[in-house]
XYZ file of C-alpha atoms in Angstrom:
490
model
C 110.767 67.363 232.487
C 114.107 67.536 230.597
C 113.675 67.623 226.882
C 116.334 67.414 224.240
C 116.193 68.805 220.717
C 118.504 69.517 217.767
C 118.008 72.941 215.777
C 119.261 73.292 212.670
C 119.863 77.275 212.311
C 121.608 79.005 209.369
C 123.616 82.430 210.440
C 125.660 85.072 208.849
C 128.133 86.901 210.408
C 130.586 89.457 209.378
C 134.170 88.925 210.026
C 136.278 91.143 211.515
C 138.538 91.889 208.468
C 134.856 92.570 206.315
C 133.860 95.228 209.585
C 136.902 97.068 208.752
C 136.664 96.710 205.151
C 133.029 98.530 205.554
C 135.248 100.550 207.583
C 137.767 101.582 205.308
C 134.792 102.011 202.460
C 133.325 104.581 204.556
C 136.146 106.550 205.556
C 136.576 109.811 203.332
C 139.620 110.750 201.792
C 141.729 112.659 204.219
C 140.278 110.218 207.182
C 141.944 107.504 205.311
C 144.608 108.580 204.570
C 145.285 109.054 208.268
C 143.852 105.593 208.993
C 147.061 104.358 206.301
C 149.497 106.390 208.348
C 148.511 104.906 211.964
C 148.432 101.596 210.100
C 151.998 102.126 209.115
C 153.351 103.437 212.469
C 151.230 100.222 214.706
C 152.343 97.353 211.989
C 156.326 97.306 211.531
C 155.414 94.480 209.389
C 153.967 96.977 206.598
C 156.247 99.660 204.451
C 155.572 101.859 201.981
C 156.746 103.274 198.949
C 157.201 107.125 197.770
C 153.739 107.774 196.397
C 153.511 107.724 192.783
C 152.094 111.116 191.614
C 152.192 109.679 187.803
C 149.766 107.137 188.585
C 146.816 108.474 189.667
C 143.857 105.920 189.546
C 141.772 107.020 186.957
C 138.612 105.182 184.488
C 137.033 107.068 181.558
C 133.710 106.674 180.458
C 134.120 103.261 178.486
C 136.775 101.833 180.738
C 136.521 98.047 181.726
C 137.453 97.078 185.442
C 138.663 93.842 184.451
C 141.488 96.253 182.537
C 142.650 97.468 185.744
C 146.077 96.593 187.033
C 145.993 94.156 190.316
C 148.659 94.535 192.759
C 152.375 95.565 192.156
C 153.226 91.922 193.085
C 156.841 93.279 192.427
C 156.361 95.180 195.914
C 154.733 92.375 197.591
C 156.714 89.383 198.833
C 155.243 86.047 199.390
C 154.997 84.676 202.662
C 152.638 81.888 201.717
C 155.350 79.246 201.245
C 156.758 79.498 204.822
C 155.033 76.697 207.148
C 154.503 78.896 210.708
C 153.084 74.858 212.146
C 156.817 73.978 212.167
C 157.682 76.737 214.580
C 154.383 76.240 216.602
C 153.156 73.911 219.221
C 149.802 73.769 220.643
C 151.011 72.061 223.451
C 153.645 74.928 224.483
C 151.713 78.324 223.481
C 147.916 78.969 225.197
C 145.224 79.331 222.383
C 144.415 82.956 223.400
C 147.973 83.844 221.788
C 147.132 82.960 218.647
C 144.623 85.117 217.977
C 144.815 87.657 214.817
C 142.171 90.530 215.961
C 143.633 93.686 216.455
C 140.758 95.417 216.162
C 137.781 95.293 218.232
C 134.186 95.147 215.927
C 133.065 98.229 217.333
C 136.386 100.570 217.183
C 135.544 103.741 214.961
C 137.893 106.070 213.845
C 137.624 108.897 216.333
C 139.488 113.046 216.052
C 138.663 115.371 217.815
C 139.265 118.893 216.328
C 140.866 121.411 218.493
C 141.259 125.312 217.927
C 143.427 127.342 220.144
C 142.634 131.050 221.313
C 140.653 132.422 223.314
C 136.934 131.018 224.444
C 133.864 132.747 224.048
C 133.475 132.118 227.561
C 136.981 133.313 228.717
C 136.287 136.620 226.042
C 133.261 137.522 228.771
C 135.179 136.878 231.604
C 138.191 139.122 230.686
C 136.232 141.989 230.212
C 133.405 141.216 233.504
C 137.254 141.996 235.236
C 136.770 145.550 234.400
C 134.019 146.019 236.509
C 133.914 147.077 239.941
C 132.661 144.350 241.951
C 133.069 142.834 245.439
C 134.562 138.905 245.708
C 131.456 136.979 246.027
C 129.547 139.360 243.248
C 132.516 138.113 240.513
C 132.065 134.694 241.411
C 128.148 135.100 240.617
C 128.594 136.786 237.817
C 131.227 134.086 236.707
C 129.207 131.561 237.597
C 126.607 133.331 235.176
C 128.735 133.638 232.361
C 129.427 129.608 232.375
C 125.544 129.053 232.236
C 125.845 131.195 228.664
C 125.322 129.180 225.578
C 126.888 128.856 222.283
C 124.411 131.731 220.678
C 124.962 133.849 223.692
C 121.866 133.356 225.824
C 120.949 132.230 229.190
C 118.620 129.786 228.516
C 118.108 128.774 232.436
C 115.610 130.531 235.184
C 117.720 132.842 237.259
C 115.733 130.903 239.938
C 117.391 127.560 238.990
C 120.861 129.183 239.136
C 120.466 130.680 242.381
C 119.639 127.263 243.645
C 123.236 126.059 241.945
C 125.045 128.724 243.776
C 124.177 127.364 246.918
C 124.371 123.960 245.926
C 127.320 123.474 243.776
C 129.449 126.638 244.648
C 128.370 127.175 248.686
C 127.166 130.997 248.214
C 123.808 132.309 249.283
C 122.168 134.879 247.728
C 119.030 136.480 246.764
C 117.484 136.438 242.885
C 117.836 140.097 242.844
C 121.032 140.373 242.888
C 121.492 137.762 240.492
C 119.343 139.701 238.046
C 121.321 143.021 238.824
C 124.721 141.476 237.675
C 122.947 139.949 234.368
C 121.383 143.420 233.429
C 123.921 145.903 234.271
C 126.733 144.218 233.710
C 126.577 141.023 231.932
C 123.847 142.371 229.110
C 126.208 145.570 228.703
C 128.835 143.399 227.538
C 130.406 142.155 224.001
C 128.717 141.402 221.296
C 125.277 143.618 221.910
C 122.912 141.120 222.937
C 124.771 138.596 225.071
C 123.295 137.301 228.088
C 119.514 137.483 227.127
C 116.878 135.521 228.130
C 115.161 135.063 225.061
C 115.113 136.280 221.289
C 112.889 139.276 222.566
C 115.178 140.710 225.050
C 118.407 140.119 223.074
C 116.631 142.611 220.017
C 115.606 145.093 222.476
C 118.911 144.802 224.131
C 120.571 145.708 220.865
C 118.362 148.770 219.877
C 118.972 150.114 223.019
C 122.551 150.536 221.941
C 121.987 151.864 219.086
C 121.441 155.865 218.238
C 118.011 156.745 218.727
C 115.872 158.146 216.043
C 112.191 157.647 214.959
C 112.953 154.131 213.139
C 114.469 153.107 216.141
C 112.179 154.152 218.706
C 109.134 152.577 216.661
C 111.276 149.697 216.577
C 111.516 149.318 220.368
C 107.602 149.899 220.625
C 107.228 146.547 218.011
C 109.759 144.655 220.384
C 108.452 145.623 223.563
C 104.256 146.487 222.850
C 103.547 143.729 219.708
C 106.252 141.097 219.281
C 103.393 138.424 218.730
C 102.292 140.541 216.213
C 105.585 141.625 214.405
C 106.739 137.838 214.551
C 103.597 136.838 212.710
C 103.940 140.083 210.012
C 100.611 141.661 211.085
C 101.322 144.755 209.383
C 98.290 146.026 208.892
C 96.976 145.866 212.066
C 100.538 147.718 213.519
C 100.365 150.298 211.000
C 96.860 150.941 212.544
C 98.232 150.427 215.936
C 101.031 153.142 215.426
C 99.413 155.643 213.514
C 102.242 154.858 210.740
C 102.615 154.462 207.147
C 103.992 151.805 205.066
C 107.675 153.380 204.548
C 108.050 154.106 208.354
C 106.978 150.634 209.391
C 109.290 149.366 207.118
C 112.399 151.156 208.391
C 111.666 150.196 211.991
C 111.506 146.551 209.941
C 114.654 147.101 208.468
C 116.302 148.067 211.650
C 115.222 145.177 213.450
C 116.193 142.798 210.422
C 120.125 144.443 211.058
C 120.025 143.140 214.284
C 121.672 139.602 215.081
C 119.499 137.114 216.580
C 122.523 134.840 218.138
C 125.489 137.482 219.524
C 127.326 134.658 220.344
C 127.701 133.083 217.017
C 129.645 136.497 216.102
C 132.515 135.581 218.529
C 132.467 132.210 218.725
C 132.544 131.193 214.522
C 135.718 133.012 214.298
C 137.775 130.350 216.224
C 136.166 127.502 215.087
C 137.923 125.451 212.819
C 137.153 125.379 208.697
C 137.197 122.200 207.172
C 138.782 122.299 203.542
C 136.808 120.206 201.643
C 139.079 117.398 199.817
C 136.785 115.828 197.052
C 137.105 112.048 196.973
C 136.647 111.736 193.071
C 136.843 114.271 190.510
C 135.443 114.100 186.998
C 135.906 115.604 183.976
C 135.189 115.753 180.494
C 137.617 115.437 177.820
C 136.204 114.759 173.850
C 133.084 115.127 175.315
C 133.693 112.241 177.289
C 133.505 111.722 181.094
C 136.773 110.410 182.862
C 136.320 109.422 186.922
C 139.726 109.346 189.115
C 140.251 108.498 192.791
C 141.632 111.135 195.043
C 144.575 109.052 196.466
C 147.541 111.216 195.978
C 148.761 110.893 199.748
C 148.576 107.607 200.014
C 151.306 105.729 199.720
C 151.961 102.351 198.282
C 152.026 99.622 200.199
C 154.335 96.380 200.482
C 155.338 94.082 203.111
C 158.656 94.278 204.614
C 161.697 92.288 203.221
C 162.488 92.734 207.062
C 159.888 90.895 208.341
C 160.129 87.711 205.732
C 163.670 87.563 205.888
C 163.445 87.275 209.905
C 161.164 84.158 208.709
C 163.092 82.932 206.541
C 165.838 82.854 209.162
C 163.885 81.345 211.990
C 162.644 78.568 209.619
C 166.992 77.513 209.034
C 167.128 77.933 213.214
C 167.023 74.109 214.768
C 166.348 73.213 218.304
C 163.980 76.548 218.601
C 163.516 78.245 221.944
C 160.000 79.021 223.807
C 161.244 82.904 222.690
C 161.840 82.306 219.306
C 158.428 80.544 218.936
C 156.815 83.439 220.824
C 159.043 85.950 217.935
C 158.124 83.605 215.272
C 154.481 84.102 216.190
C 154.737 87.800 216.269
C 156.356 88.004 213.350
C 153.169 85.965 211.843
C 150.151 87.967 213.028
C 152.053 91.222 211.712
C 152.696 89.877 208.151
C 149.252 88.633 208.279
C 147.624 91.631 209.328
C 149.839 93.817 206.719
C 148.936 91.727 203.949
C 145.201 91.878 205.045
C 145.519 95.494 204.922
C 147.197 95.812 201.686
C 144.122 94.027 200.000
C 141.522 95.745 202.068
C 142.957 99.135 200.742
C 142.527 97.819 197.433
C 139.292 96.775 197.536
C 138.116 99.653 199.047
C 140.194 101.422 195.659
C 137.632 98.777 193.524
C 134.547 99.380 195.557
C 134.512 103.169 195.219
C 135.469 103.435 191.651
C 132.989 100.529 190.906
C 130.495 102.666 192.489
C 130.965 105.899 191.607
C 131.510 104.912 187.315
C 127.972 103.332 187.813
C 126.871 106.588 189.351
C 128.525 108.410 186.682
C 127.169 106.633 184.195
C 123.438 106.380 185.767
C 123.666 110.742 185.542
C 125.392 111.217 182.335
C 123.568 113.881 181.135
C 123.545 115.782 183.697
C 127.892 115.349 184.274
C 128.001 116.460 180.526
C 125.945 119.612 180.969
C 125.617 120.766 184.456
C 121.593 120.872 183.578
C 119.941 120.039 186.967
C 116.701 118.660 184.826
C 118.700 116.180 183.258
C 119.262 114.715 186.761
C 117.477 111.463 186.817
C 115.690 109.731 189.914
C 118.147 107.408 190.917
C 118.247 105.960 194.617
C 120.343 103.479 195.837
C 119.432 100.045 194.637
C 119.037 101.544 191.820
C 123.427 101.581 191.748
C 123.256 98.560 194.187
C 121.504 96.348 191.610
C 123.804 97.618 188.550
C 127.260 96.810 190.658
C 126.089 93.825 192.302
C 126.790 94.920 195.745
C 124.970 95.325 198.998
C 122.945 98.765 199.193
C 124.416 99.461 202.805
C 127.938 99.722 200.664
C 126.719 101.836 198.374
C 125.053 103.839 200.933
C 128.738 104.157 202.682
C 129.984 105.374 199.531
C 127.604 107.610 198.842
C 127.064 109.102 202.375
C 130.626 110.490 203.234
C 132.058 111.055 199.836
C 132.584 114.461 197.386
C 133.054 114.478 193.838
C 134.612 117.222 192.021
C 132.848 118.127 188.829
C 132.923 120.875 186.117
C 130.190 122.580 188.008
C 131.310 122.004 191.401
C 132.403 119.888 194.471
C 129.077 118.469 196.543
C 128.397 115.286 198.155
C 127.555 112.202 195.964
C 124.227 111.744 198.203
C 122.818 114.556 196.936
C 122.744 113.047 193.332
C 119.708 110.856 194.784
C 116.459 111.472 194.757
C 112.818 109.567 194.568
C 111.099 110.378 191.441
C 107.517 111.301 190.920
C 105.345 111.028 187.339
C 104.673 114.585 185.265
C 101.321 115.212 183.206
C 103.505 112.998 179.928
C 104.299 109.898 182.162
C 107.719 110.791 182.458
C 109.641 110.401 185.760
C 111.350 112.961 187.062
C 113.637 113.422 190.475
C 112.077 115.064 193.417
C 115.248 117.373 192.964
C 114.134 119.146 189.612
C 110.925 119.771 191.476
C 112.320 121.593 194.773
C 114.191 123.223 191.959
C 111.295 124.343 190.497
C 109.116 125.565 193.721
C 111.981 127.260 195.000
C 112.475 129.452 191.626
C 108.477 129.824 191.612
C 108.629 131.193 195.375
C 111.941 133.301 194.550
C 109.870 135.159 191.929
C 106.430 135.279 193.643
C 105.395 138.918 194.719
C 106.587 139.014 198.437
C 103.443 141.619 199.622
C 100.988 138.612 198.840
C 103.152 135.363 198.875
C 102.110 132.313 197.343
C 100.386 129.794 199.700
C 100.501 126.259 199.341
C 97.251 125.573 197.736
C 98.301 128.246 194.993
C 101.861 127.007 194.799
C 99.967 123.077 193.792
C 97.877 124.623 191.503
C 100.847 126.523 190.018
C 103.615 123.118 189.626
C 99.974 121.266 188.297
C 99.788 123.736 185.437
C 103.726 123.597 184.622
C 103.220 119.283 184.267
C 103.560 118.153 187.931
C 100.073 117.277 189.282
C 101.178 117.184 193.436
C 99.863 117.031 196.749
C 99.507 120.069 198.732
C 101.035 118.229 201.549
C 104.102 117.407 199.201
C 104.372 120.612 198.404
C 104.399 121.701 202.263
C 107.406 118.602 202.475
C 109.196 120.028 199.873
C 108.958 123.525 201.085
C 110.178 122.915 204.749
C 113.169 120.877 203.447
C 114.252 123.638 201.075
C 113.637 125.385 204.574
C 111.318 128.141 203.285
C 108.689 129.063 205.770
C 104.993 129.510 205.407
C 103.136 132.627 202.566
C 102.599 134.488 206.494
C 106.024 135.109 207.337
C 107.382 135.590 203.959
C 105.148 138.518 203.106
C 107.107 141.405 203.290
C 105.665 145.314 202.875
């Protein structure tokens, strides 16, 4: 039976002009300013103006944002007064050609670095040439080569890439020989190491190649007789093993600890490309004072075109108006409409950063004056979200992709957050001046008995932070310090 009913249901949506302004928000510094520059070259509508070195946006510490200048409306010509209806008819031009979106919801802004040179790949190849081998044993050994990772290893079963010869490539052949070209030729290659199986071969691969002495030779016997036990810093038990004293065990140590676990990283970090940090904000202190500015020195300024309004202001004098000049007149709309969208979204996202990062400024004052990482306070992000009045998702975007160059260095704003936790006094203090404090307390602890993490609690619990031992174990992997075990050294 057919039933009728009326719902009465409230919804928010974005619009597309707010995606992109979340967009723009998020972009760092150098990404915008190439997200300006393809603005300028798609929109003919838009022009800019020599950037204006003199003016660089700037607040100090007691700064108003009601004080700050709105747009150079000298630079921006009004095309509010000019009536588009009289140019357009429904009746002559289809809906779908009036629509404004030139950008779909889910576009991102998208590069993908590119270095030039030679591959790590191509680097094994060129010298596998120099090797005397029949047709079909180069394209195995080629074919080997490609199934090398990044850090140099072949992670696959030679079994599995036997089956891919025959499969994929149409040659037939037998494991053995596909372990012969690996070890003789492959693992003889450079870097030392390259083409092993696992972390255990590539070592033992390594000290091979080196000159053999005593140190070395006990160093083979760890890699190849007790790896379990080496890995896990049984020393006492090798030492008993070996018939060897502490100084001897710890040059065959010391030889091993020379040794580079990933070969391939050697080759293949010299041709990727460096990204220059460009900080987003910079702050500094003048009269012991802090003063914020906004990186936006190659960005231009923008205006619309004088073009582009005159070309209105001509059509709207035309009479008796073709189906082509309503189709221009159209065009010439959705451009100036879209440029002046733009113009405002760039400065918003100029208000929305600054707005955010003087409250951030402001929330760690103490710590911008002095470079003290104690005096950082727990702050996280409604925390700022509730002082500016804005969304915590925009403060997140903000926070997330953005640097700020300060007296004491350039790091990312996120890193200025932290949860907070309650000392012996009732004060609250940021999770960061704690990791701060268990890693000095495990830099200075005495490495032939580390500290475990029932000792490292009871330590932090006498200096005024009464914590978990399982916090402590949190705290400790992100600061990515292993376990008392494998720190102990001899």
């Amino acid at each position: 039976m057919l039933k009728q009913e009326l719902n009465l249901k409230l919804q928010q949506k974005l619009s597309p002009q707010q995606i992109q302004l979340m967009k723009l928000v998020q972009l760092p510094t150098v990404a915008f300013e190439q997200r300006v520059k393809e603005e300028l070259e798609e929109n003919p509508a838009l022009d800019e103006d020599s950037p204006n070195y003199e003016d660089e946006f700037e607040m100090s510490n007691d700064n108003d944002w009601d004080s700050q200048d709105e747009y150079r409306e000298e630079n921006v010509i009004d095309t509010s007064d000019i009536n588009i209806d009289e140019y357009l008819s429904d009746d002559d031009i289809p809906n779908y050609k009036t629509y404004t979106n030139n950008y779909s919801d889910d576009d991102d802004e998208k590069s993908v670095p590119y270095a030039q040179g030679v591959s790590f790949i191509e680097y094994l190849e060129k010298q596998l040439y120099t090797n005397r081998l029949t047709e079909e044993e180069y394209e195995i050994a080629e074919f080997i080569i490609g199934n090398i990772d990044e850090d140099g290893y072949i992670r696959r079963d030679l079994k599995a890439l036997v089956d891919d010869l025959a499969f994929s490539q149409n040659i037939y052949t037998e494991l053995e020989v596909v372990e012969n070209l690996l070890v003789k030729y492959i693992q003889r290659m450079d870097p030392v190491g390259v083409g092993a199986r696992d972390l255990q071969e590539c070592l033992l691969i390594q000290l091979e190649n080196k000159t053999q002495n005593e140190s070395i030779e006990l160093a083979e016997k760890l890699i190849t007789e007790s790896f379990d036990a080496f890995t896990k810093k049984h020393y006492t038990k090798l030492m008993t093993k070996y018939g060897v004293n502490e100084d001897e065990l710890r040059d065959a140590i010391s030889e091993i600890e020379r040794l580079n676990p990933k070969p391939g990283k050697s080759f293949s970090s010299s041709s990727k490309i460096i990204e220059q940090i460009t900080p987003d904000f910079t702050i500094t202190i003048e009269n012991s004072e802090l003063n914020l500015s906004l990186n936006g020195r190659n960005v231009p300024e923008l205006r619309i075109s004088s073009a582009y309004a005159e070309m209105l202001e001509t059509y709207k004098k035309t009479e008796n108006k073709s189906n082509e000049q309503k189709e221009a007149v159209l065009f010439v709309k959705q451009k100036l409409d879209s440029a002046k969208w733009f113009i405002d979204a760039v400065q918003q996202r100029r208000n929305t950063l600054m707005i955010t990062m003087q409250a951030i400024m402001k929330f760690q004052k103490e710590y911008f004056l002095t470079g003290d990482e104690t005096k950082i306070k727990p702050m996280i992000l409604k925390d700022i979200s509730d002082l500016i009045g804005m969304d915590i998702s925009t403060v997140s975007r903000v926070a997330n992709s953005k640097y700020v160059q300060t007296p004491y260095g350039t790091f990312l704003i996120k890193d200025l957050f932290s949860e907070s936790l309650t000392n012996d006094e009732g004060e609250e203090v940021s999770t960061r001046e704690i990791k701060r404090i268990l890693q000095d307390v495990i830099n200075e602890e005495n490495k032939r008995t580390p500290l475990t993490d029932e000792k490292l609690t009871e330590i932090l619990k006498e200096k005024g932070y009464p914590i978990a031992r399982r916090t402590i174990a949190k705290y400790r992997e992100q600061l990515s310090i292993p376990v008392a075990r494998l720190r102990k050294e001899i």
